[in-house]
JSON list of C-alpha atoms in Angstrom, two decimals:
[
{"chain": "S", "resi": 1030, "resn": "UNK", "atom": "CA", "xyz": [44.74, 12.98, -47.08]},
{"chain": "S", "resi": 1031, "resn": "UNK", "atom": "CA", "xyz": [42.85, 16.00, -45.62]},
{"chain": "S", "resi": 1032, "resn": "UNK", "atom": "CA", "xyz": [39.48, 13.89, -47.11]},
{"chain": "S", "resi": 1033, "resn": "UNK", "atom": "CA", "xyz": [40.79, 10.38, -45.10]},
{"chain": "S", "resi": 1034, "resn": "UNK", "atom": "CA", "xyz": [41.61, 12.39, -41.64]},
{"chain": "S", "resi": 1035, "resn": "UNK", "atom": "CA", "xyz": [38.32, 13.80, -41.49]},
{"chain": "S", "resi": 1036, "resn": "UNK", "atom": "CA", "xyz": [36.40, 10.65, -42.28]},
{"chain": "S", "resi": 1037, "resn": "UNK", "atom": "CA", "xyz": [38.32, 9.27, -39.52]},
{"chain": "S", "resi": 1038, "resn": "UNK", "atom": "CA", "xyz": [37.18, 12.05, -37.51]},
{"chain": "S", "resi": 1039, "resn": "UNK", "atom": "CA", "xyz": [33.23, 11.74, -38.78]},
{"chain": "S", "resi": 1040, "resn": "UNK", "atom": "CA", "xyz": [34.21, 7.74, -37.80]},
{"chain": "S", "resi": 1041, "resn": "UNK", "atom": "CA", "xyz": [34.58, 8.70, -34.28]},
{"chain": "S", "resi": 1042, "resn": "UNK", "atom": "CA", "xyz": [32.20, 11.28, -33.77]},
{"chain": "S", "resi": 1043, "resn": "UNK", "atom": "CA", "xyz": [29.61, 8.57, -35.10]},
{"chain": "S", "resi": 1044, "resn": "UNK", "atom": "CA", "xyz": [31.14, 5.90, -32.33]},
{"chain": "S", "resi": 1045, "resn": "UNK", "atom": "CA", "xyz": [31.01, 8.61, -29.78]},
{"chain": "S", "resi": 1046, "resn": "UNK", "atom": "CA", "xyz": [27.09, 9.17, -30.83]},
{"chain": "S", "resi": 1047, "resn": "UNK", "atom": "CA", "xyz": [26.46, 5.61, -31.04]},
{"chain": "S", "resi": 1048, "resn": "UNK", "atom": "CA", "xyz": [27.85, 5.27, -27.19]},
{"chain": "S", "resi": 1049, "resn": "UNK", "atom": "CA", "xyz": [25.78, 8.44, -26.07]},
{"chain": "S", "resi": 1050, "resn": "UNK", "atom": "CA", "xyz": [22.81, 6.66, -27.43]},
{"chain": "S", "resi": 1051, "resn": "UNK", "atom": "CA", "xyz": [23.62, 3.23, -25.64]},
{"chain": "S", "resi": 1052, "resn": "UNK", "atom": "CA", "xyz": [23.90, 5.28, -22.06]},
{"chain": "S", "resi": 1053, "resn": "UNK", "atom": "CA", "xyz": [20.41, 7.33, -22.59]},
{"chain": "S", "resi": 1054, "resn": "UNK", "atom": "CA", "xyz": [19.45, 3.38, -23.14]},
{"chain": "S", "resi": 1055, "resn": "UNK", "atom": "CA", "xyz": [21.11, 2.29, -20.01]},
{"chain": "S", "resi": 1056, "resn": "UNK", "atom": "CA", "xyz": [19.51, 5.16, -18.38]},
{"chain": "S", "resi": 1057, "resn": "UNK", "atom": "CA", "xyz": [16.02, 4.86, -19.38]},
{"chain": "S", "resi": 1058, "resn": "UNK", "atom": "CA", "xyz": [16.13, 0.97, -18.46]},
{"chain": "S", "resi": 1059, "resn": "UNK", "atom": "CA", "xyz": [17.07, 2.17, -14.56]},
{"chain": "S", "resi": 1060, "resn": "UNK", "atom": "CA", "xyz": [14.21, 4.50, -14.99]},
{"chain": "S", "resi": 1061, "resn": "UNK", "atom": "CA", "xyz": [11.68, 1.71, -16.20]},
{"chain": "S", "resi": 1062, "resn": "UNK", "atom": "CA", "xyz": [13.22, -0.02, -13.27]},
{"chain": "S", "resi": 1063, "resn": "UNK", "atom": "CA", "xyz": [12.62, 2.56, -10.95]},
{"chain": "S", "resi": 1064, "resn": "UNK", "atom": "CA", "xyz": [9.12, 3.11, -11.83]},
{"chain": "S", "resi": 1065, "resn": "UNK", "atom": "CA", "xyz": [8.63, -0.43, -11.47]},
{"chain": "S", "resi": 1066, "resn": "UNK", "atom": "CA", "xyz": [9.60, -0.61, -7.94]},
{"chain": "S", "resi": 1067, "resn": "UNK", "atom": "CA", "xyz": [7.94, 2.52, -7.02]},
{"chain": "S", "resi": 1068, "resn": "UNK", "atom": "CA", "xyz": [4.32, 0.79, -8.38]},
{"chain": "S", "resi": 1069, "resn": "UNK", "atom": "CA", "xyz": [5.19, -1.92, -6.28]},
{"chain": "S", "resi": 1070, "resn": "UNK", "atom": "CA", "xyz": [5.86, 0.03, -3.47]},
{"chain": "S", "resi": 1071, "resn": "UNK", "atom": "CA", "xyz": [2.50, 1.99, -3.59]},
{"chain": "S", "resi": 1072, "resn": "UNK", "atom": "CA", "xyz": [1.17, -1.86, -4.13]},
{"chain": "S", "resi": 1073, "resn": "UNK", "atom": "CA", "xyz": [1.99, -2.71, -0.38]},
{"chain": "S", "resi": 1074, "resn": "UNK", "atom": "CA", "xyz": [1.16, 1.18, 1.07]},
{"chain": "S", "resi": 1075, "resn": "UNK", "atom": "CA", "xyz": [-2.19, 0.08, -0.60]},
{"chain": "S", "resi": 1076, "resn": "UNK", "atom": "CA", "xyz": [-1.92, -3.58, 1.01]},
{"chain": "S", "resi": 1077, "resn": "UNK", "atom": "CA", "xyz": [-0.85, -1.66, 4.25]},
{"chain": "S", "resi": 1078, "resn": "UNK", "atom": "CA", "xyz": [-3.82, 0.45, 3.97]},
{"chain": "S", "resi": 1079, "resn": "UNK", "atom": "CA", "xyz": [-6.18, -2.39, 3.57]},
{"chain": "S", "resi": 1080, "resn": "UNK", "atom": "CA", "xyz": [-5.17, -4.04, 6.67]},
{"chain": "S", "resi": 1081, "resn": "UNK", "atom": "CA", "xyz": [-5.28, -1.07, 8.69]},
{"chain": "S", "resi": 1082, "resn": "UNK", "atom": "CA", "xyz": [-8.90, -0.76, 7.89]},
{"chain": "S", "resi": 1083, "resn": "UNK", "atom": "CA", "xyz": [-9.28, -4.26, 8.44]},
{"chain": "S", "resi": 1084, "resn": "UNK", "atom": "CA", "xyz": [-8.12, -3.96, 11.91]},
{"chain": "S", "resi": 1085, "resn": "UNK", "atom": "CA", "xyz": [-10.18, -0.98, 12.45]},
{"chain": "S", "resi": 1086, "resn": "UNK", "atom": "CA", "xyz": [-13.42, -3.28, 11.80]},
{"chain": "S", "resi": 1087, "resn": "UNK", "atom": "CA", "xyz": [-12.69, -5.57, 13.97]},
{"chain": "S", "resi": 1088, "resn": "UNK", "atom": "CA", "xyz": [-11.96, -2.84, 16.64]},
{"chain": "S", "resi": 1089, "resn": "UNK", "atom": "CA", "xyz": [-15.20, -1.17, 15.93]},
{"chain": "S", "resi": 1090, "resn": "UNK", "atom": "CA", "xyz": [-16.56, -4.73, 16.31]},
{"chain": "S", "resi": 1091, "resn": "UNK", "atom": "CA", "xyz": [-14.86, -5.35, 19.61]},
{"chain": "S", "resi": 1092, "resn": "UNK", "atom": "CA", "xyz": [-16.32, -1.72, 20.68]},
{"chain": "S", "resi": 1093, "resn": "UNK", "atom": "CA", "xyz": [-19.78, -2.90, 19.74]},
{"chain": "S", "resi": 1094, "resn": "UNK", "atom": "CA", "xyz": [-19.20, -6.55, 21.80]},
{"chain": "S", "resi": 1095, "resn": "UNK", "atom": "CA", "xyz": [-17.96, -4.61, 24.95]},
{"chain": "S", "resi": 1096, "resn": "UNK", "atom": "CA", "xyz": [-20.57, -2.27, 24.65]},
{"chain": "S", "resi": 1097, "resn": "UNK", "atom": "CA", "xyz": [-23.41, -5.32, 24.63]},
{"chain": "S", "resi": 1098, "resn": "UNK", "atom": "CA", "xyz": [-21.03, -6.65, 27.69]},
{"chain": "S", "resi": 1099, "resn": "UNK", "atom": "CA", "xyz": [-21.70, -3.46, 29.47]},
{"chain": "S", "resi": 1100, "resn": "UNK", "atom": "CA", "xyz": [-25.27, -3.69, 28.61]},
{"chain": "S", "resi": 1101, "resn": "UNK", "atom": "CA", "xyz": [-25.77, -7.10, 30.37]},
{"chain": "S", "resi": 1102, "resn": "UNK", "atom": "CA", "xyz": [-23.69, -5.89, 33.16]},
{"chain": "S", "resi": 1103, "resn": "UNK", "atom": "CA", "xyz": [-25.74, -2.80, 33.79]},
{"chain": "S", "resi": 1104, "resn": "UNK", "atom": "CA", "xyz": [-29.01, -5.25, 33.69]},
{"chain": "S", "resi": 1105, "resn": "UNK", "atom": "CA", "xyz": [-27.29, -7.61, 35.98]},
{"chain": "S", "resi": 1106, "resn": "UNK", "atom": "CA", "xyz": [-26.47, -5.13, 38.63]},
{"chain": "S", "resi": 1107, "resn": "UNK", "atom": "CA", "xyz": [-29.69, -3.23, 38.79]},
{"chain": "S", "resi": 1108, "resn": "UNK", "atom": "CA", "xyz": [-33.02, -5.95, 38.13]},
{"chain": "S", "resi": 1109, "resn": "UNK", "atom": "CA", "xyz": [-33.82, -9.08, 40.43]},
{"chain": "S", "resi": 1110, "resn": "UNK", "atom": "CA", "xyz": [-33.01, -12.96, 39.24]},
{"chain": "S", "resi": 1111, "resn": "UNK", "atom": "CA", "xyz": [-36.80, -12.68, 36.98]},
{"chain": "S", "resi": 1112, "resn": "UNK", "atom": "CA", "xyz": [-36.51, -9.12, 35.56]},
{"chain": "S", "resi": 1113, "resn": "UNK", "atom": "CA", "xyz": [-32.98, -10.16, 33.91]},
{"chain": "S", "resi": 1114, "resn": "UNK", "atom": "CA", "xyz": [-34.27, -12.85, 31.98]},
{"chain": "S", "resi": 1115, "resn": "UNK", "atom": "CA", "xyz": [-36.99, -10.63, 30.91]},
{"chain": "S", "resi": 1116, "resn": "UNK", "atom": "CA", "xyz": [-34.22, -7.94, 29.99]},
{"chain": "S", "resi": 1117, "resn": "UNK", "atom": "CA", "xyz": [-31.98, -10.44, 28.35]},
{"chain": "S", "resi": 1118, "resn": "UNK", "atom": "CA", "xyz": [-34.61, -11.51, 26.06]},
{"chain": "S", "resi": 1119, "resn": "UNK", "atom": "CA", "xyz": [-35.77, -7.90, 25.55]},
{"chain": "S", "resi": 1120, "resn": "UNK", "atom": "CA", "xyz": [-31.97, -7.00, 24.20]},
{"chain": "S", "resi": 1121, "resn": "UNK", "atom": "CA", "xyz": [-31.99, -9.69, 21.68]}
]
């Protein structure tokens, strides 16, 4: 009898390990998850990063167009008519 009782005992520790061992499952499939999402997060900070330095080209590029602009301007304002053409061709 004492033999049956604790088999019944060794029955449900062995459930009760069985169940541990399906929740450290559970738990390490949220953490695969987890992981997952944060690799796709640092995906689009990478994305975000990319674009920024996109739009910093084309700002630099803009710079370099309004600096030609003020180029022109300044050879406008201080030649005649004939020396701007001559200055115009000597910029490109």
């Amino acid at each position: 009898m004492y033999a049956e009782i604790t088999n019944a005992y060794a029955e449900i520790a062995n459930a009760y390990a069985e169940i541990t061992n399906a929740y450290a499952e559970i738990a390490n499939a949220y953490a695969e998850i987890a992981n997952a999402y944060a690799e796709i997060a640092n995906a689009y900070a990478e994305i975000t990063n990319a674009y920024a330095e996109i739009a910093n080209a084309y700002a630099e590029i803009a710079n370099a167009y309004a600096e030609i602009a003020n180029a022109y301007a300044e050879i406008a304002g201080s030649k005649s008519p004939s020396q701007n053409v001559i200055a115009n061709c000597e910029l490109l």
